Amino acid sequence: MADIETSTPTAVSGVEIALDRVTKRYPDQSDPAVDEVSMTIPAGEIVVLVGPSGCGKTTTMRMINRLIEPTSGTVTIGGRDAAAIDADELRRGIGYSIQQAGLFPHLTVAKNIATVPGLLGWDRKRTAARTDEMLSLVGLDPDIYRDRYPRQLSGGQQQRVGVARALAADPPVLLMDEPFGAVDPITRALLQDELLRLQSELGKTIVFVTHDFGEAVKLGDRIAVLGDRSRILQYDTPAAILAAPADDTVAGFVGATATIDRLGLAVLGDLDLDRGVTAGPDTTPADLAAALRTADRSWGIVVDDAHKPLRRITTGELAHADSLTGLGTPIPATLPAEATLQDALAVLLTDRTASAVVVGTAGAYSGVVTVDTLIAHLAATETASA
Ligand code: ADP
Ligand code: MG
């Protein structure tokens, strides 16, 4: 039979969300909390709603899954009018993750993650398999964590479980309301990196709320900068907003980001990284020594056949060697190209190393970052905004 199954696994794709003049008036309030907001959130993208506290971010987001019913206007999800869908059915089809994770304290991690599968009537076996799969997906060992209670987890672990729960029924849409707001900065950076990795595999439509512009730049394919009553001041890619803020309010938001925070606004992949000197495992020590002399460098990086960085070798170590095998020191940690310059600074400081290795797709070597790289970036962006 020539009838061969050719379908290749592809990432589950999200669906488009459209808001059309969506308004919320709370009872006894003279002004609407959200006033005629219209925007299209493209399928498979992360769109970040960023704005000051009280501007209406949560209200806007909750009108998408009808935890809050709009006073007027239309929300369309994947082409369907949300108002015409049964509210329970709608919410089961939309993952929802909030600050403090919002886990049920009296339920185990596994039972928390199984909430929506349970409502959907999945059988025990399927639910248990899915729960373990979700725990692994968010970087928690199922054998260790499935029977724990939320209070037995760190804040960062609780947030991971919150994300696992939101993803359990494989919804096309994920709503995240300041999900990483309550964890320390280093854990937050890790969770952000995890979310980006997950999203590159899953391709959901994610609406992410934050008041932190740095977080918006790091995570967003697009950012909606919101003013009072959720008025959209600018809706564009992070790069476009940074390059040309629409008005003084947006500019203030961008500019008020402190110097050190500006390191969080750029990712390593945006920089022209120093490539240094690399050598394959079969390079002779003499050839590497010659290459280092020519480049006026005191060390080089040995990479494997797939171009993954293996070890750092200094000129001194090359002197009497007859092969590169076993020479040099292993590279302790690498930074992905999606990491921000702030992440890079954290690694440089915690590892007490002068330079950190950056890897791109499939872990391939893409260069090194040093404190000088970071200072040069700050100097360049200072000039640009002056
Ligand atoms: P954000 O998430 O941006 O901080 P919210 O959407 O929570 O903003 O709130 C927007 C505005 O609506 C605020 O002025 C807030 O006080 C008001 N608000 C929020 N929830 C309610 C409610 N249930 N009843 C009345 N007013 C509310
Ligand atoms: Mg809020």
Tab-separated table of C-alpha atoms and ligand atoms in Angstrom:
chain	number	residue	atom	x	y	z
A	1	MET	CA	0.000	0.000	0.000
A	2	ALA	CA	1.325	3.407	-0.948
A	3	ASP	CA	-0.968	4.932	1.600
A	4	ILE	CA	1.701	6.011	4.016
A	5	GLU	CA	0.985	8.154	7.035
A	6	THR	CA	3.043	11.246	6.280
A	7	SER	CA	1.796	13.671	8.873
A	8	THR	CA	4.661	15.127	10.862
A	9	PRO	CA	4.139	16.303	14.412
A	10	THR	CA	3.494	20.024	14.414
A	11	ALA	CA	3.034	22.391	17.299
A	12	VAL	CA	-0.555	22.800	18.433
A	13	SER	CA	-1.522	26.192	17.189
A	14	GLY	CA	-3.579	28.752	19.023
A	15	VAL	CA	-6.501	30.644	17.581
A	16	GLU	CA	-7.036	34.334	16.914
A	17	ILE	CA	-8.785	36.451	19.531
A	18	ALA	CA	-10.538	39.644	18.505
A	19	LEU	CA	-11.925	42.328	20.811
A	20	ASP	CA	-14.371	44.737	19.245
A	21	ARG	CA	-15.282	47.835	21.276
A	22	VAL	CA	-15.305	45.801	24.472
A	23	THR	CA	-16.482	47.806	27.463
A	24	LYS	CA	-16.908	47.065	31.163
A	25	ARG	CA	-18.847	49.270	33.537
A	26	TYR	CA	-18.814	48.060	37.121
A	27	PRO	CA	-21.948	48.884	39.114
A	28	ASP	CA	-21.822	52.196	40.998
A	29	GLN	CA	-18.823	53.485	39.009
A	30	SER	CA	-19.160	56.635	36.954
A	31	ASP	CA	-16.374	55.783	34.498
A	32	PRO	CA	-16.064	52.460	32.697
A	33	ALA	CA	-13.114	50.297	33.876
A	34	VAL	CA	-12.546	49.308	30.244
A	35	ASP	CA	-13.731	51.639	27.520
A	36	GLU	CA	-14.337	50.395	23.974
A	37	VAL	CA	-11.156	48.382	23.538
A	38	SER	CA	-10.595	46.901	20.095
A	39	MET	CA	-7.635	44.731	19.223
A	40	THR	CA	-6.730	41.565	17.356
A	41	ILE	CA	-4.483	39.014	19.006
A	42	PRO	CA	-2.975	36.841	16.264
A	43	ALA	CA	-3.069	33.051	16.561
A	44	GLY	CA	0.065	31.530	18.067
A	45	GLU	CA	1.504	34.775	19.430
A	46	ILE	CA	2.253	36.057	22.904
A	47	VAL	CA	0.551	39.418	23.313
A	48	VAL	CA	1.400	41.314	26.482
A	49	LEU	CA	-0.973	43.854	28.009
A	50	VAL	CA	1.185	46.248	29.988
A	51	GLY	CA	0.093	49.283	31.928
A	52	PRO	CA	-0.027	50.797	35.412
A	53	SER	CA	-1.953	49.231	38.253
A	54	GLY	CA	-5.682	49.888	37.993
A	55	CYS	CA	-5.676	50.674	34.266
A	56	GLY	CA	-7.985	47.757	33.511
A	57	LYS	CA	-5.648	44.921	32.447
A	58	THR	CA	-7.259	42.211	34.573
A	59	THR	CA	-10.755	43.311	33.630
A	60	THR	CA	-9.851	43.239	29.932
A	61	MET	CA	-8.299	39.776	30.211
A	62	ARG	CA	-11.158	38.293	32.219
A	63	MET	CA	-13.670	39.415	29.634
A	64	ILE	CA	-11.958	37.032	27.188
A	65	ASN	CA	-12.952	33.934	29.197
A	66	ARG	CA	-16.043	35.642	30.625
A	67	LEU	CA	-14.953	35.497	34.235
A	68	ILE	CA	-16.185	39.062	33.796
A	69	GLU	CA	-19.081	39.647	31.404
A	70	PRO	CA	-18.559	42.622	29.084
A	71	THR	CA	-21.132	45.399	29.416
A	72	SER	CA	-20.977	45.848	25.655
A	73	GLY	CA	-18.828	44.901	22.694
A	74	THR	CA	-17.833	41.549	21.235
A	75	VAL	CA	-15.076	39.053	21.950
A	76	THR	CA	-14.417	36.556	19.160
A	77	ILE	CA	-12.258	33.492	19.788
A	78	GLY	CA	-11.217	31.381	16.851
A	79	GLY	CA	-14.016	32.957	14.833
A	80	ARG	CA	-16.715	32.184	17.442
A	81	ASP	CA	-18.557	34.847	19.399
A	82	ALA	CA	-17.590	34.168	23.019
A	83	ALA	CA	-20.993	35.365	24.236
A	84	ALA	CA	-22.658	32.578	22.242
A	85	ILE	CA	-20.572	29.829	23.857
A	86	ASP	CA	-21.648	28.249	27.145
A	87	ALA	CA	-19.519	30.036	29.772
A	88	ASP	CA	-18.292	26.788	31.392
A	89	GLU	CA	-17.387	25.275	28.039
A	90	LEU	CA	-15.591	28.494	27.084
A	91	ARG	CA	-13.508	28.507	30.260
A	92	ARG	CA	-12.535	24.862	29.911
A	93	GLY	CA	-11.142	25.706	26.489
A	94	ILE	CA	-8.979	28.540	27.813
A	95	GLY	CA	-6.031	28.018	30.153
A	96	TYR	CA	-5.837	30.529	32.981
A	97	SER	CA	-2.878	31.226	35.218
A	98	ILE	CA	-2.631	33.919	37.881
A	99	GLN	CA	-0.291	35.409	40.453
A	100	GLN	CA	0.404	33.102	43.418
A	101	ALA	CA	-0.583	30.322	40.998
A	102	GLY	CA	-4.063	30.148	42.553
A	103	LEU	CA	-3.656	26.453	43.357
A	104	PHE	CA	-6.210	24.660	45.525
A	105	PRO	CA	-4.316	24.255	48.834
A	106	HIS	CA	-6.174	21.098	49.920
A	107	LEU	CA	-5.492	19.243	46.667
A	108	THR	CA	-2.252	17.542	45.608
A	109	VAL	CA	-0.252	18.851	42.689
A	110	ALA	CA	-1.619	16.039	40.495
A	111	LYS	CA	-5.238	16.777	41.462
A	112	ASN	CA	-4.692	20.488	40.831
A	113	ILE	CA	-3.362	19.797	37.343
A	114	ALA	CA	-6.236	17.363	36.681
A	115	THR	CA	-8.928	19.976	37.397
A	116	VAL	CA	-10.010	20.643	33.821
A	117	PRO	CA	-9.424	17.079	32.530
A	118	GLY	CA	-11.670	15.997	35.428
A	119	LEU	CA	-14.404	18.423	34.364
A	120	LEU	CA	-14.047	17.136	30.810
A	121	GLY	CA	-14.617	13.567	32.051
A	122	TRP	CA	-11.235	12.112	31.088
A	123	ASP	CA	-10.650	8.624	32.513
A	124	ARG	CA	-8.136	8.001	35.320
A	125	LYS	CA	-5.407	6.566	33.142
A	126	ARG	CA	-5.463	9.332	30.573
A	127	THR	CA	-5.586	11.980	33.302
A	128	ALA	CA	-2.673	10.460	35.233
A	129	ALA	CA	-0.554	10.213	32.084
A	130	ARG	CA	-1.364	13.793	31.148
A	131	THR	CA	-0.584	15.051	34.658
A	132	ASP	CA	2.866	13.461	34.575
A	133	GLU	CA	3.459	14.767	31.060
A	134	MET	CA	2.564	18.303	32.162
A	135	LEU	CA	4.826	18.122	35.233
A	136	SER	CA	7.747	17.055	33.066
A	137	LEU	CA	6.911	19.768	30.563
A	138	VAL	CA	7.281	22.475	33.220
A	139	GLY	CA	10.468	20.940	34.576
A	140	LEU	CA	9.176	19.129	37.690
A	141	ASP	CA	9.895	15.417	38.236
A	142	PRO	CA	6.454	13.732	38.461
A	143	ASP	CA	7.711	11.057	40.887
A	144	ILE	CA	8.787	13.749	43.326
A	145	TYR	CA	6.041	16.311	42.953
A	146	ARG	CA	2.743	14.686	41.933
A	147	ASP	CA	1.631	13.828	45.482
A	148	ARG	CA	2.833	16.978	47.191
A	149	TYR	CA	0.554	19.745	48.387
A	150	PRO	CA	1.056	23.324	47.189
A	151	ARG	CA	2.413	24.452	50.583
A	152	GLN	CA	5.263	21.937	50.126
A	153	LEU	CA	6.486	23.791	47.027
A	154	SER	CA	8.527	26.962	46.543
A	155	GLY	CA	6.830	29.968	44.954
A	156	GLY	CA	8.511	29.251	41.623
A	157	GLN	CA	7.426	25.593	41.719
A	158	GLN	CA	3.858	26.635	42.502
A	159	GLN	CA	3.908	28.907	39.446
A	160	ARG	CA	5.152	26.006	37.323
A	161	VAL	CA	2.286	23.856	38.569
A	162	GLY	CA	-0.072	26.741	37.797
A	163	VAL	CA	1.181	26.769	34.208
A	164	ALA	CA	0.935	22.951	34.020
A	165	ARG	CA	-2.665	23.152	35.205
A	166	ALA	CA	-3.504	25.849	32.665
A	167	LEU	CA	-2.071	23.696	29.870
A	168	ALA	CA	-3.464	20.334	31.010
A	169	ALA	CA	-6.436	20.136	28.660
A	170	ASP	CA	-4.320	21.470	25.778
A	171	PRO	CA	-6.340	24.664	25.283
A	172	PRO	CA	-5.552	26.789	22.217
A	173	VAL	CA	-5.589	29.942	24.339
A	174	LEU	CA	-3.775	30.768	27.560
A	175	LEU	CA	-4.538	33.808	29.721
A	176	MET	CA	-1.812	34.727	32.211
A	177	ASP	CA	-2.427	37.522	34.707
A	178	GLU	CA	0.860	38.675	36.288
A	179	PRO	CA	1.722	34.994	36.777
A	180	PHE	CA	5.309	35.641	37.838
A	181	GLY	CA	4.633	38.765	39.885
A	182	ALA	CA	5.130	37.151	43.289
A	183	VAL	CA	8.479	35.382	42.807
A	184	ASP	CA	12.029	36.685	43.219
A	185	PRO	CA	13.772	38.204	40.164
A	186	ILE	CA	16.034	35.222	39.424
A	187	THR	CA	13.183	32.696	39.628
A	188	ARG	CA	11.075	35.048	37.524
A	189	ALA	CA	13.740	35.147	34.815
A	190	LEU	CA	13.871	31.335	34.801
A	191	LEU	CA	10.085	31.038	34.572
A	192	GLN	CA	10.048	33.534	31.709
A	193	ASP	CA	12.690	31.495	29.866
A	194	GLU	CA	10.607	28.353	30.476
A	195	LEU	CA	7.488	30.001	29.118
A	196	LEU	CA	9.327	31.037	25.946
A	197	ARG	CA	10.670	27.509	25.509
A	198	LEU	CA	7.195	26.013	26.039
A	199	GLN	CA	5.656	28.444	23.618
A	200	SER	CA	8.215	27.618	20.928
A	201	GLU	CA	6.991	24.004	21.183
A	202	LEU	CA	3.285	24.654	21.674
A	203	GLY	CA	2.406	27.721	19.611
A	204	LYS	CA	-0.565	28.735	21.772
A	205	THR	CA	-2.210	32.128	21.674
A	206	ILE	CA	-1.112	33.686	24.956
A	207	VAL	CA	-2.458	36.878	26.484
A	208	PHE	CA	-0.063	37.900	29.237
A	209	VAL	CA	-0.711	40.749	31.678
A	210	THR	CA	2.080	42.572	33.497
A	211	HIS	CA	2.920	46.017	34.845
A	212	ASP	CA	6.623	45.368	34.158
A	213	PHE	CA	7.694	46.769	30.796
A	214	GLY	CA	10.921	44.749	30.862
A	215	GLU	CA	8.909	41.545	31.180
A	216	ALA	CA	6.655	42.686	28.323
A	217	VAL	CA	9.653	43.233	26.053
A	218	LYS	CA	11.151	39.887	26.922
A	219	LEU	CA	8.016	37.824	26.417
A	220	GLY	CA	5.865	39.669	23.909
A	221	ASP	CA	5.662	39.049	20.191
A	222	ARG	CA	3.541	42.179	20.481
A	223	ILE	CA	2.879	44.568	23.328
A	224	ALA	CA	-0.241	46.602	23.962
A	225	VAL	CA	0.682	49.549	26.170
A	226	LEU	CA	-2.480	50.496	28.030
A	227	GLY	CA	-3.507	53.754	29.646
A	228	ASP	CA	-6.558	54.574	31.755
A	229	ARG	CA	-9.634	52.450	31.081
A	230	SER	CA	-7.484	50.088	29.038
A	231	ARG	CA	-7.141	52.663	26.268
A	232	ILE	CA	-4.529	51.315	23.839
A	233	LEU	CA	-1.687	53.836	23.678
A	234	GLN	CA	0.415	51.685	21.365
A	235	TYR	CA	0.136	48.152	20.008
A	236	ASP	CA	3.196	46.909	18.211
A	237	THR	CA	6.278	44.715	18.410
A	238	PRO	CA	8.680	45.408	21.308
A	239	ALA	CA	11.337	46.625	18.880
A	240	ALA	CA	8.947	49.090	17.235
A	241	ILE	CA	7.785	50.451	20.594
A	242	LEU	CA	11.338	50.838	21.877
A	243	ALA	CA	12.421	52.513	18.651
A	244	ALA	CA	9.469	54.888	18.381
A	245	PRO	CA	7.187	55.292	21.407
A	246	ALA	CA	3.804	56.575	20.225
A	247	ASP	CA	3.543	59.405	22.744
A	248	ASP	CA	5.091	60.875	25.879
A	249	THR	CA	3.278	58.453	28.164
A	250	VAL	CA	4.676	55.437	26.338
A	251	ALA	CA	8.087	57.089	26.123
A	252	GLY	CA	7.939	57.667	29.867
A	253	PHE	CA	7.167	53.998	30.392
A	254	VAL	CA	10.121	52.959	28.248
A	255	GLY	CA	12.473	55.620	29.569
A	256	ALA	CA	11.616	55.140	33.226
A	257	THR	CA	13.103	51.712	32.981
A	258	ALA	CA	16.256	52.050	35.104
A	259	THR	CA	19.697	51.574	33.582
A	260	ILE	CA	20.169	48.108	34.979
A	261	ASP	CA	16.635	47.151	33.950
A	262	ARG	CA	17.433	48.196	30.392
A	263	LEU	CA	19.590	45.091	30.260
A	264	GLY	CA	16.335	43.167	30.488
A	265	LEU	CA	15.013	44.831	27.353
A	266	ALA	CA	17.445	43.178	24.954
A	267	VAL	CA	18.172	39.517	24.339
A	268	LEU	CA	21.575	38.085	23.483
A	269	GLY	CA	20.313	37.119	20.030
A	270	ASP	CA	19.916	40.851	19.249
A	271	LEU	CA	23.622	41.515	19.724
A	272	ASP	CA	26.574	41.097	17.435
A	273	LEU	CA	28.309	38.643	19.707
A	274	ASP	CA	32.048	38.169	19.846
A	275	ARG	CA	32.568	34.816	18.096
A	276	GLY	CA	36.034	34.357	19.595
A	277	VAL	CA	38.126	31.499	18.242
A	278	THR	CA	36.669	27.994	17.888
A	279	ALA	CA	38.208	24.668	16.988
A	280	GLY	CA	36.783	21.247	16.141
A	281	PRO	CA	37.837	18.261	18.268
A	282	ASP	CA	40.244	17.103	15.541
A	283	THR	CA	42.111	20.405	15.275
A	284	THR	CA	45.763	20.062	16.235
A	285	PRO	CA	46.988	22.030	19.240
A	286	ALA	CA	49.497	23.771	16.971
A	287	ASP	CA	46.759	24.945	14.594
A	288	LEU	CA	44.633	26.245	17.459
A	289	ALA	CA	47.657	27.994	18.968
A	290	ALA	CA	48.354	29.643	15.614
A	291	ALA	CA	44.713	30.736	15.239
A	292	LEU	CA	44.771	32.240	18.732
A	293	ARG	CA	47.997	34.115	17.976
A	294	THR	CA	46.542	35.529	14.766
A	295	ALA	CA	43.379	36.634	16.567
A	296	ASP	CA	45.407	37.889	19.524
A	297	ARG	CA	43.392	35.785	21.947
A	298	SER	CA	44.480	33.900	25.033
A	299	TRP	CA	41.811	31.187	24.831
A	300	GLY	CA	39.543	29.386	22.403
A	301	ILE	CA	36.452	27.164	22.510
A	302	VAL	CA	36.426	23.549	21.384
A	303	VAL	CA	33.169	22.594	19.701
A	304	ASP	CA	31.892	19.160	18.698
A	305	ASP	CA	30.747	18.102	15.221
A	306	ALA	CA	27.294	19.605	15.860
A	307	HIS	CA	29.038	22.842	16.864
A	308	LYS	CA	28.110	22.486	20.520
A	309	PRO	CA	30.645	24.155	22.820
A	310	LEU	CA	32.587	21.632	24.892
A	311	ARG	CA	35.604	23.168	26.608
A	312	ARG	CA	37.589	26.340	26.943
A	313	ILE	CA	41.311	26.006	26.286
A	314	THR	CA	43.967	28.617	27.089
A	315	THR	CA	47.176	29.112	25.086
A	316	GLY	CA	49.231	27.888	28.045
A	317	GLU	CA	47.444	24.540	28.009
A	318	LEU	CA	48.271	24.053	24.333
A	319	ALA	CA	52.045	24.317	24.696
A	320	HIS	CA	53.057	20.658	25.029
A	321	ALA	CA	49.864	18.874	24.014
A	322	ASP	CA	49.590	16.579	21.014
A	323	SER	CA	45.776	16.532	20.853
A	324	LEU	CA	42.890	18.689	22.086
A	325	THR	CA	41.213	15.682	23.724
A	326	GLY	CA	40.826	16.217	27.429
A	327	LEU	CA	42.444	19.642	27.348
A	328	GLY	CA	40.956	22.740	28.938
A	329	THR	CA	38.008	23.191	31.283
A	330	PRO	CA	34.409	22.180	30.612
A	331	ILE	CA	32.003	25.036	29.991
A	332	PRO	CA	29.860	25.191	33.149
A	333	ALA	CA	26.694	26.852	31.886
A	334	THR	CA	25.582	28.309	28.603
A	335	LEU	CA	23.071	31.038	27.900
A	336	PRO	CA	20.411	30.662	25.187
A	337	ALA	CA	20.099	33.389	22.558
A	338	GLU	CA	16.656	34.216	24.049
A	339	ALA	CA	18.194	35.127	27.416
A	340	THR	CA	18.213	38.817	28.219
A	341	LEU	CA	21.368	40.790	28.934
A	342	GLN	CA	20.154	40.916	32.530
A	343	ASP	CA	20.176	37.102	32.637
A	344	ALA	CA	23.704	37.235	31.212
A	345	LEU	CA	24.810	39.645	33.932
A	346	ALA	CA	23.363	37.340	36.594
A	347	VAL	CA	25.329	34.402	35.175
A	348	LEU	CA	28.552	36.420	34.928
A	349	LEU	CA	28.178	37.507	38.538
A	350	THR	CA	27.100	34.196	40.054
A	351	ASP	CA	29.625	32.077	38.139
A	352	ARG	CA	32.359	34.681	38.740
A	353	THR	CA	33.437	34.239	35.182
A	354	ALA	CA	34.676	36.915	32.795
A	355	SER	CA	32.746	35.591	29.844
A	356	ALA	CA	29.773	33.316	29.311
A	357	VAL	CA	29.100	31.142	26.277
A	358	VAL	CA	25.941	31.779	24.271
A	359	VAL	CA	24.235	29.035	22.267
A	360	GLY	CA	21.630	29.241	19.535
A	361	THR	CA	19.416	26.648	17.864
A	362	ALA	CA	20.053	23.072	19.039
A	363	GLY	CA	22.710	24.241	21.445
A	364	ALA	CA	25.135	25.354	18.737
A	365	TYR	CA	27.842	27.807	19.742
A	366	SER	CA	27.017	31.385	18.822
A	367	GLY	CA	29.554	33.468	20.742
A	368	VAL	CA	30.571	34.813	24.112
A	369	VAL	CA	29.235	37.635	26.238
A	370	THR	CA	31.319	39.645	28.701
A	371	VAL	CA	30.610	42.527	31.048
A	372	ASP	CA	32.122	44.763	28.346
A	373	THR	CA	29.457	43.547	25.902
A	374	LEU	CA	26.809	44.650	28.392
A	375	ILE	CA	28.434	48.025	29.066
A	376	ALA	CA	28.766	48.681	25.337
A	377	HIS	CA	25.080	47.899	24.885
A	378	LEU	CA	24.089	50.288	27.678
A	379	ALA	CA	26.277	53.009	26.196
A	380	ALA	CA	24.733	52.531	22.744
A	381	THR	CA	21.143	52.580	23.995
A	382	GLU	CA	21.880	55.623	26.176
A	383	THR	CA	22.917	57.546	23.053
A	384	ALA	CA	19.866	56.316	21.174
A	385	SER	CA	17.403	57.592	23.775
A	386	ALA	CA	19.209	60.886	24.484
B	1	ADP	P1	-5.414	46.216	36.624
B	1	ADP	O1	-5.500	44.758	36.445
B	1	ADP	O2	-4.838	46.944	35.447
B	1	ADP	O3	-4.710	46.612	37.889
B	1	ADP	P2	-8.295	46.087	37.038
B	1	ADP	O4	-8.862	45.563	35.780
B	1	ADP	O5	-8.167	45.142	38.173
B	1	ADP	O6	-6.902	46.809	36.731
B	1	ADP	O7	-9.178	47.309	37.528
B	1	ADP	C1	-9.546	48.384	36.669
B	1	ADP	C2	-10.424	49.354	37.426
B	1	ADP	O8	-11.669	48.747	37.738
B	1	ADP	C3	-9.838	49.831	38.734
B	1	ADP	O9	-10.163	51.177	38.905
B	1	ADP	C4	-10.536	48.969	39.757
B	1	ADP	O10	-10.642	49.620	40.981
B	1	ADP	C5	-11.894	48.752	39.127
B	1	ADP	N1	-12.489	47.461	39.500
B	1	ADP	C6	-11.934	46.251	39.322
B	1	ADP	N2	-12.750	45.273	39.738
B	1	ADP	C7	-13.867	45.873	40.204
B	1	ADP	C8	-15.102	45.425	40.773
B	1	ADP	N3	-15.347	44.131	40.923
B	1	ADP	N4	-16.016	46.365	41.133
B	1	ADP	C9	-15.764	47.671	40.939
B	1	ADP	N5	-14.644	48.172	40.412
B	1	ADP	C10	-13.700	47.308	40.048
B	2	MG	MG	-4.679	43.210	37.584
